[in-house]
């Protein structure tokens, strides 16, 4: 249930409603919006709401319109803006996160970071722990990779995003990274969601390979109900019968999520299409679909990449893409920063 307070409700009136709900066994969670406060009641810990609607300051009581609650617009009508360094994700700017699939060496990551920065990218990606389909594939440089990421941040000032693949790794990875990434394969790893939910650090939750939008929003609910409110969602393609692309990019998910939820939405065209030929088109389509940003793979020498080379852009292709995105983003009233120099 959701208890909507009047715009004119006082702090004392709000406090009284919350106290009464607690006395009746509920666990009320207020959200102080720009216009008014709403109180969400998520769990069925109490059952007596009689008289609450008539209390001073209360406007109305209504059920949530969906199974997800804290991530819904019912609970928080205003968009969530996640601040990472001096970049606001989910605000006006269209944010580009880019970098290699995996961190392979200092030279590989630093050269990529410089190009990402020079072309106007705002966040550097790079996997240090790689969840690979085959146990014989490159698994990542692990802590060494995290150190290289931190060095690239130090040099370029770009915040970093890297994946966490298990709950035990949360303290280690959280110490290094600015954004914690939960990968598609772990979207419903509830122990991991709970561990990341206890952190107070931005998180990007990627859609599972075979998950519905509702399942993704409920996974995000684990993070938020755990106390982590800095959640971003990522559409990265889902598995369908189509084999021309690695996955099928569900761009309509952007529109659906934007209406249902206040959380920022990022698109990952690289993992969605899985081939370099289609990445740029889908990046541009993501701008038009209303995404808050994209996350894409870039590599100094894709043919030699230890993972996902076939979908990684070269430096030149990345520079060209960024140039083509800028006017589209401007047309959508989502400015992008000017490049430091022409790439
Ligand atoms: C990645 O970002 O490198 C990755 C493994 O993505 P996903 O979890 O979407 O497959
Ligand atoms: Mn990858």
Tab-separated table of C-alpha atoms and ligand atoms in Angstrom:
chain	number	residue	atom	x	y	z
A	1	UNK	CA	0.000	0.000	0.000
A	2	UNK	CA	1.013	3.567	-0.489
A	3	UNK	CA	0.002	6.451	1.733
A	4	UNK	CA	0.122	9.768	-0.093
A	5	UNK	CA	0.523	12.785	2.182
A	6	UNK	CA	-0.953	16.172	1.289
A	7	UNK	CA	1.401	18.802	-0.072
A	8	UNK	CA	0.522	20.855	2.981
A	9	UNK	CA	1.282	18.048	5.472
A	10	UNK	CA	3.518	19.131	8.330
A	11	UNK	CA	6.501	17.265	9.739
A	12	UNK	CA	4.501	16.584	12.888
A	13	UNK	CA	1.594	15.122	10.905
A	14	UNK	CA	3.975	12.886	8.964
A	15	UNK	CA	5.681	11.795	12.167
A	16	UNK	CA	2.329	10.941	13.724
A	17	UNK	CA	1.280	8.755	10.765
A	18	UNK	CA	4.619	6.927	10.790
A	19	UNK	CA	4.477	6.330	14.530
A	20	UNK	CA	0.966	4.939	14.335
A	21	UNK	CA	1.929	2.612	11.470
A	22	UNK	CA	4.916	1.335	13.459
A	23	UNK	CA	2.739	0.730	16.490
A	24	UNK	CA	0.482	-1.411	14.308
A	25	UNK	CA	3.404	-3.570	13.170
A	26	UNK	CA	4.113	-1.997	9.766
A	27	UNK	CA	7.541	-1.031	8.454
A	28	UNK	CA	6.722	2.343	6.844
A	29	UNK	CA	9.248	3.767	4.366
A	30	UNK	CA	8.780	7.434	3.534
A	31	UNK	CA	9.945	9.021	0.314
A	32	UNK	CA	10.257	12.786	0.539
A	33	UNK	CA	9.478	13.965	-2.991
A	34	UNK	CA	9.768	17.453	-4.381
A	35	UNK	CA	5.991	17.976	-4.149
A	36	UNK	CA	4.906	15.677	-1.368
A	37	UNK	CA	5.877	12.749	0.816
A	38	UNK	CA	4.576	9.257	0.207
A	39	UNK	CA	4.885	6.406	2.669
A	40	UNK	CA	5.358	2.958	1.193
A	41	UNK	CA	4.300	-0.153	3.035
A	42	UNK	CA	6.107	-2.967	1.313
A	43	UNK	CA	5.852	-6.053	3.491
A	44	UNK	CA	2.704	-7.534	4.988
A	45	UNK	CA	3.984	-7.073	8.552
A	46	UNK	CA	0.767	-5.432	9.756
A	47	UNK	CA	-2.811	-5.488	8.562
A	48	UNK	CA	-4.775	-2.698	10.259
A	49	UNK	CA	-4.925	0.487	8.218
A	50	UNK	CA	-8.276	1.602	9.619
A	51	UNK	CA	-8.519	5.303	10.279
A	52	UNK	CA	-5.171	6.144	8.643
A	53	UNK	CA	-6.823	7.795	5.633
A	54	UNK	CA	-8.593	10.218	7.978
A	55	UNK	CA	-5.501	11.371	9.859
A	56	UNK	CA	-4.464	15.014	9.439
A	57	UNK	CA	-2.049	15.454	6.531
A	58	UNK	CA	-3.060	12.241	4.732
A	59	UNK	CA	-4.378	12.688	1.191
A	60	UNK	CA	-5.134	9.114	0.164
A	61	UNK	CA	-4.242	5.442	0.538
A	62	UNK	CA	-3.917	3.270	-2.537
A	63	UNK	CA	-2.411	-0.083	-3.450
A	64	UNK	CA	0.830	-0.120	-5.471
A	65	UNK	CA	0.003	-0.495	-9.153
A	66	UNK	CA	2.775	-3.081	-9.676
A	67	UNK	CA	4.674	-5.873	-7.925
A	68	UNK	CA	7.788	-3.688	-7.656
A	69	UNK	CA	7.488	-0.890	-5.151
A	70	UNK	CA	10.509	1.215	-4.203
A	71	UNK	CA	11.649	1.233	-7.831
A	72	UNK	CA	8.210	2.366	-9.022
A	73	UNK	CA	6.994	5.816	-9.961
A	74	UNK	CA	4.158	5.320	-7.448
A	75	UNK	CA	6.732	5.525	-4.677
A	76	UNK	CA	8.981	8.138	-6.277
A	77	UNK	CA	7.549	10.160	-9.172
A	78	UNK	CA	10.733	12.209	-9.747
A	79	UNK	CA	13.588	10.648	-11.706
A	80	UNK	CA	16.533	9.352	-9.696
A	81	UNK	CA	19.806	11.022	-10.578
A	82	UNK	CA	22.915	9.036	-9.663
A	83	UNK	CA	25.936	11.214	-9.062
A	84	UNK	CA	29.293	9.651	-9.897
A	85	UNK	CA	32.155	12.102	-9.464
A	86	UNK	CA	31.093	15.153	-11.414
A	87	UNK	CA	28.811	13.158	-13.722
A	88	UNK	CA	25.084	13.029	-13.066
A	89	UNK	CA	23.462	9.925	-14.563
A	90	UNK	CA	19.721	10.195	-15.135
A	91	UNK	CA	19.831	13.985	-15.335
A	92	UNK	CA	20.028	16.117	-18.460
A	93	UNK	CA	23.234	14.744	-19.929
A	94	UNK	CA	23.441	11.663	-22.165
A	95	UNK	CA	26.244	9.694	-20.513
A	96	UNK	CA	28.647	7.430	-22.394
A	97	UNK	CA	30.490	4.706	-20.471
A	98	UNK	CA	33.126	2.936	-22.511
A	99	UNK	CA	36.183	0.734	-22.262
A	100	UNK	CA	37.360	-2.787	-22.910
A	101	UNK	CA	35.355	-5.877	-22.034
A	102	UNK	CA	38.185	-7.009	-19.775
A	103	UNK	CA	41.220	-5.290	-18.298
A	104	UNK	CA	44.178	-7.028	-19.947
A	105	UNK	CA	47.187	-4.821	-19.179
A	106	UNK	CA	48.114	-1.351	-17.974
A	107	UNK	CA	48.969	-0.267	-21.491
A	108	UNK	CA	45.686	-1.595	-22.946
A	109	UNK	CA	43.535	0.086	-20.314
A	110	UNK	CA	45.384	3.390	-20.100
A	111	UNK	CA	45.405	3.930	-23.844
A	112	UNK	CA	41.684	3.154	-23.970
A	113	UNK	CA	40.957	5.434	-21.015
A	114	UNK	CA	42.739	8.313	-22.742
A	115	UNK	CA	40.700	7.816	-25.898
A	116	UNK	CA	37.418	7.521	-23.963
A	117	UNK	CA	38.193	10.742	-22.148
A	118	UNK	CA	39.389	12.587	-25.268
A	119	UNK	CA	36.178	11.774	-27.134
A	120	UNK	CA	33.830	12.886	-24.324
A	121	UNK	CA	33.161	9.565	-22.575
A	122	UNK	CA	32.319	10.037	-18.903
A	123	UNK	CA	32.886	6.648	-17.258
A	124	UNK	CA	35.557	4.007	-17.927
A	125	UNK	CA	34.433	0.384	-18.034
A	126	UNK	CA	36.594	-2.709	-17.703
A	127	UNK	CA	36.046	-6.162	-16.234
A	128	UNK	CA	38.552	-7.463	-13.699
A	129	UNK	CA	36.485	-10.537	-12.801
A	130	UNK	CA	35.023	-11.985	-15.983
A	131	UNK	CA	32.062	-14.376	-15.815
A	132	UNK	CA	32.825	-16.467	-18.910
A	133	UNK	CA	30.614	-19.071	-20.528
A	134	UNK	CA	33.593	-21.454	-20.722
A	135	UNK	CA	35.839	-22.120	-17.706
A	136	UNK	CA	38.809	-22.199	-20.093
A	137	UNK	CA	38.280	-18.621	-21.325
A	138	UNK	CA	40.119	-15.587	-19.882
A	139	UNK	CA	38.716	-15.030	-16.406
A	140	UNK	CA	40.143	-11.554	-15.803
A	141	UNK	CA	43.171	-10.160	-13.965
A	142	UNK	CA	41.183	-9.994	-10.712
A	143	UNK	CA	42.699	-7.679	-8.081
A	144	UNK	CA	45.525	-6.745	-10.436
A	145	UNK	CA	42.832	-5.575	-12.878
A	146	UNK	CA	41.200	-3.460	-10.165
A	147	UNK	CA	44.543	-1.788	-9.484
A	148	UNK	CA	44.983	-0.975	-13.163
A	149	UNK	CA	41.474	0.504	-13.254
A	150	UNK	CA	42.274	2.672	-10.233
A	151	UNK	CA	45.474	3.864	-11.927
A	152	UNK	CA	43.507	4.822	-15.056
A	153	UNK	CA	41.063	6.785	-12.914
A	154	UNK	CA	43.962	8.500	-11.219
A	155	UNK	CA	45.431	9.580	-14.532
A	156	UNK	CA	42.278	10.547	-16.437
A	157	UNK	CA	39.864	11.497	-13.672
A	158	UNK	CA	37.264	9.164	-15.220
A	159	UNK	CA	35.195	7.234	-12.669
A	160	UNK	CA	35.246	3.469	-13.201
A	161	UNK	CA	32.673	0.724	-13.462
A	162	UNK	CA	33.536	-2.941	-13.006
A	163	UNK	CA	31.630	-6.143	-12.429
A	164	UNK	CA	31.179	-7.970	-9.135
A	165	UNK	CA	30.500	-11.672	-9.626
A	166	UNK	CA	30.045	-12.944	-6.081
A	167	UNK	CA	29.020	-11.672	-2.631
A	168	UNK	CA	32.450	-12.392	-1.087
A	169	UNK	CA	34.055	-10.024	-3.580
A	170	UNK	CA	31.849	-7.036	-2.713
A	171	UNK	CA	34.185	-5.500	-0.088
A	172	UNK	CA	37.239	-5.837	-2.342
A	173	UNK	CA	35.637	-4.532	-5.534
A	174	UNK	CA	33.708	-1.773	-3.754
A	175	UNK	CA	36.993	-0.472	-2.366
A	176	UNK	CA	38.283	0.214	-5.880
A	177	UNK	CA	35.299	0.977	-8.068
A	178	UNK	CA	32.951	3.956	-8.414
A	179	UNK	CA	30.076	1.936	-9.892
A	180	UNK	CA	29.449	-1.725	-9.094
A	181	UNK	CA	28.166	-3.715	-12.067
A	182	UNK	CA	25.930	-6.727	-11.625
A	183	UNK	CA	26.111	-8.739	-14.824
A	184	UNK	CA	23.322	-10.391	-16.768
A	185	UNK	CA	24.281	-13.838	-15.473
A	186	UNK	CA	23.900	-12.650	-11.886
A	187	UNK	CA	20.753	-10.560	-12.132
A	188	UNK	CA	18.897	-13.038	-9.963
A	189	UNK	CA	21.801	-13.962	-7.680
A	190	UNK	CA	19.971	-12.914	-4.549
A	191	UNK	CA	22.920	-13.284	-2.188
A	192	UNK	CA	24.846	-10.898	-4.440
A	193	UNK	CA	21.913	-8.477	-4.672
A	194	UNK	CA	21.663	-8.423	-0.894
A	195	UNK	CA	25.394	-7.833	-0.444
A	196	UNK	CA	25.429	-5.011	-3.004
A	197	UNK	CA	22.215	-3.630	-1.500
A	198	UNK	CA	24.068	-3.139	1.780
A	199	UNK	CA	26.687	-0.940	0.087
A	200	UNK	CA	26.173	2.785	-0.340
A	201	UNK	CA	27.678	3.051	-3.773
A	202	UNK	CA	26.143	3.350	-7.267
A	203	UNK	CA	25.231	0.078	-8.954
A	204	UNK	CA	24.387	-0.842	-12.540
A	205	UNK	CA	22.084	-3.845	-12.713
A	206	UNK	CA	22.067	-5.584	-16.072
A	207	UNK	CA	19.050	-7.424	-17.404
A	208	UNK	CA	19.301	-11.203	-17.268
A	209	UNK	CA	19.704	-13.100	-20.522
A	210	UNK	CA	16.219	-14.505	-20.236
A	211	UNK	CA	14.543	-12.124	-17.822
A	212	UNK	CA	11.426	-10.076	-18.192
A	213	UNK	CA	11.398	-6.377	-17.427
A	214	UNK	CA	9.345	-7.089	-14.319
A	215	UNK	CA	11.949	-9.589	-13.085
A	216	UNK	CA	14.669	-6.987	-13.568
A	217	UNK	CA	12.680	-4.396	-11.645
A	218	UNK	CA	12.126	-6.884	-8.829
A	219	UNK	CA	15.866	-7.598	-8.751
A	220	UNK	CA	16.405	-3.837	-8.439
A	221	UNK	CA	13.869	-3.880	-5.607
A	222	UNK	CA	16.265	-6.158	-3.667
A	223	UNK	CA	18.980	-3.523	-3.992
A	224	UNK	CA	16.734	-0.657	-2.972
A	225	UNK	CA	14.981	-2.433	-0.134
A	226	UNK	CA	18.445	-3.316	1.157
A	227	UNK	CA	19.142	0.391	1.426
A	228	UNK	CA	21.084	1.141	-1.760
A	229	UNK	CA	19.130	3.825	-3.576
A	230	UNK	CA	21.753	4.619	-6.243
A	231	UNK	CA	20.546	2.021	-8.704
A	232	UNK	CA	20.752	2.141	-12.509
A	233	UNK	CA	19.227	-0.389	-14.882
A	234	UNK	CA	20.809	-1.736	-18.044
A	235	UNK	CA	19.125	-3.243	-21.093
A	236	UNK	CA	21.740	-5.503	-22.725
A	237	UNK	CA	19.670	-7.697	-24.977
A	238	UNK	CA	17.766	-10.890	-24.301
A	239	UNK	CA	17.941	-14.312	-25.859
A	240	UNK	CA	15.397	-14.944	-28.596
A	241	UNK	CA	15.197	-17.275	-31.596
A	242	UNK	CA	17.060	-14.706	-33.735
A	243	UNK	CA	20.643	-15.738	-34.517
A	244	UNK	CA	21.797	-12.799	-36.685
A	245	UNK	CA	22.739	-10.944	-33.534
A	246	UNK	CA	24.191	-12.322	-30.272
A	247	UNK	CA	21.054	-11.298	-28.392
A	248	UNK	CA	18.014	-9.218	-29.307
A	249	UNK	CA	18.196	-5.627	-28.124
A	250	UNK	CA	14.857	-4.865	-26.500
A	251	UNK	CA	14.829	-1.118	-26.987
A	252	UNK	CA	11.177	-0.900	-26.042
A	253	UNK	CA	12.335	-1.842	-22.538
A	254	UNK	CA	13.754	1.669	-22.235
A	255	UNK	CA	10.362	3.200	-22.815
A	256	UNK	CA	8.567	0.677	-20.594
A	257	UNK	CA	11.013	1.104	-17.703
A	258	UNK	CA	11.045	4.885	-17.979
A	259	UNK	CA	7.308	4.938	-17.439
A	260	UNK	CA	7.241	2.345	-14.675
A	261	UNK	CA	10.342	3.374	-12.735
A	262	UNK	CA	12.259	6.453	-11.648
A	263	UNK	CA	15.646	4.749	-12.072
A	264	UNK	CA	18.112	5.747	-14.827
A	265	UNK	CA	18.245	3.414	-17.843
A	266	UNK	CA	21.482	2.627	-19.668
A	267	UNK	CA	21.680	0.570	-22.889
A	268	UNK	CA	24.534	-1.821	-23.689
A	269	UNK	CA	24.422	-2.292	-27.469
A	270	UNK	CA	27.760	-4.193	-27.491
A	271	UNK	CA	26.504	-7.278	-25.660
A	272	UNK	CA	23.070	-6.963	-27.254
A	273	UNK	CA	24.144	-7.206	-30.893
A	274	UNK	CA	27.510	-8.896	-30.329
A	275	UNK	CA	29.043	-7.656	-33.563
A	276	UNK	CA	30.894	-4.441	-34.243
A	277	UNK	CA	28.934	-3.775	-37.452
A	278	UNK	CA	25.697	-3.113	-35.572
A	279	UNK	CA	26.893	-1.386	-32.403
A	280	UNK	CA	26.923	2.226	-33.620
A	281	UNK	CA	23.416	2.056	-35.100
A	282	UNK	CA	22.017	0.738	-31.830
A	283	UNK	CA	23.883	3.397	-29.830
A	284	UNK	CA	22.182	6.050	-31.905
A	285	UNK	CA	18.831	4.297	-31.538
A	286	UNK	CA	19.341	4.270	-27.755
A	287	UNK	CA	19.557	8.054	-27.707
A	288	UNK	CA	16.287	8.322	-29.631
A	289	UNK	CA	14.608	5.742	-27.381
A	290	UNK	CA	15.169	7.978	-24.373
A	291	UNK	CA	17.972	6.132	-22.604
A	292	UNK	CA	20.046	8.065	-20.068
A	293	UNK	CA	23.253	6.691	-21.501
A	294	UNK	CA	25.068	3.770	-23.063
A	295	UNK	CA	27.856	1.410	-22.038
A	296	UNK	CA	30.013	0.135	-24.889
A	297	UNK	CA	33.157	-1.900	-25.490
A	298	UNK	CA	36.222	-0.257	-27.011
A	299	UNK	CA	39.636	-1.905	-27.485
A	300	UNK	CA	42.958	-0.692	-28.921
A	301	UNK	CA	43.250	-3.859	-31.022
A	302	UNK	CA	39.946	-5.756	-31.097
A	303	UNK	CA	41.410	-8.662	-33.091
A	304	UNK	CA	43.753	-9.417	-30.176
A	305	UNK	CA	41.197	-8.874	-27.379
A	306	UNK	CA	41.028	-11.637	-24.766
A	307	UNK	CA	37.229	-11.319	-24.633
A	308	UNK	CA	34.485	-9.887	-26.837
A	309	UNK	CA	36.817	-8.577	-29.559
A	310	UNK	CA	34.178	-9.172	-32.230
A	311	UNK	CA	31.903	-6.558	-30.661
A	312	UNK	CA	34.570	-4.049	-29.547
A	313	UNK	CA	34.987	-0.748	-31.388
A	314	UNK	CA	38.400	0.464	-32.494
A	315	UNK	CA	39.521	3.889	-31.249
A	316	UNK	CA	38.669	5.450	-34.604
A	317	UNK	CA	35.232	3.852	-34.731
A	318	UNK	CA	34.573	5.079	-31.186
A	319	UNK	CA	35.586	8.645	-32.070
A	320	UNK	CA	33.347	8.571	-35.134
A	321	UNK	CA	30.450	7.198	-33.120
A	322	UNK	CA	30.791	9.920	-30.491
A	323	UNK	CA	30.683	12.595	-33.172
A	324	UNK	CA	27.515	11.129	-34.632
A	325	UNK	CA	25.836	10.842	-31.216
A	326	UNK	CA	26.357	14.457	-30.195
A	327	UNK	CA	23.791	16.100	-32.538
A	328	UNK	CA	21.257	13.340	-31.873
A	329	UNK	CA	21.604	13.784	-28.119
A	330	UNK	CA	21.266	17.544	-28.538
A	331	UNK	CA	18.073	17.029	-30.556
A	332	UNK	CA	16.723	14.949	-27.658
A	333	UNK	CA	17.727	17.769	-25.300
A	334	UNK	CA	20.329	15.484	-23.724
A	335	UNK	CA	23.618	17.319	-24.175
A	336	UNK	CA	26.938	15.494	-24.254
A	337	UNK	CA	30.225	17.097	-23.210
A	338	UNK	CA	32.423	18.425	-25.987
A	339	UNK	CA	35.461	16.263	-26.724
A	340	UNK	CA	38.776	17.381	-25.259
A	341	UNK	CA	40.227	17.041	-28.761
A	342	UNK	CA	39.032	15.522	-31.992
A	343	UNK	CA	39.605	11.748	-31.718
B	1	LIG	C1	30.179	-7.243	-19.574
B	1	LIG	O1	29.690	-6.129	-19.393
B	1	LIG	O2	31.372	-7.423	-19.906
B	1	LIG	C2	29.303	-8.427	-19.478
B	1	LIG	C3	29.786	-9.619	-19.168
B	1	LIG	O3	28.029	-8.144	-19.761
B	1	LIG	P1	26.692	-9.013	-19.514
B	1	LIG	O4	26.661	-9.301	-18.060
B	1	LIG	O5	25.605	-8.095	-19.963
B	1	LIG	O6	26.806	-10.248	-20.364
B	2	LIG	MN1	32.051	-8.151	-22.710
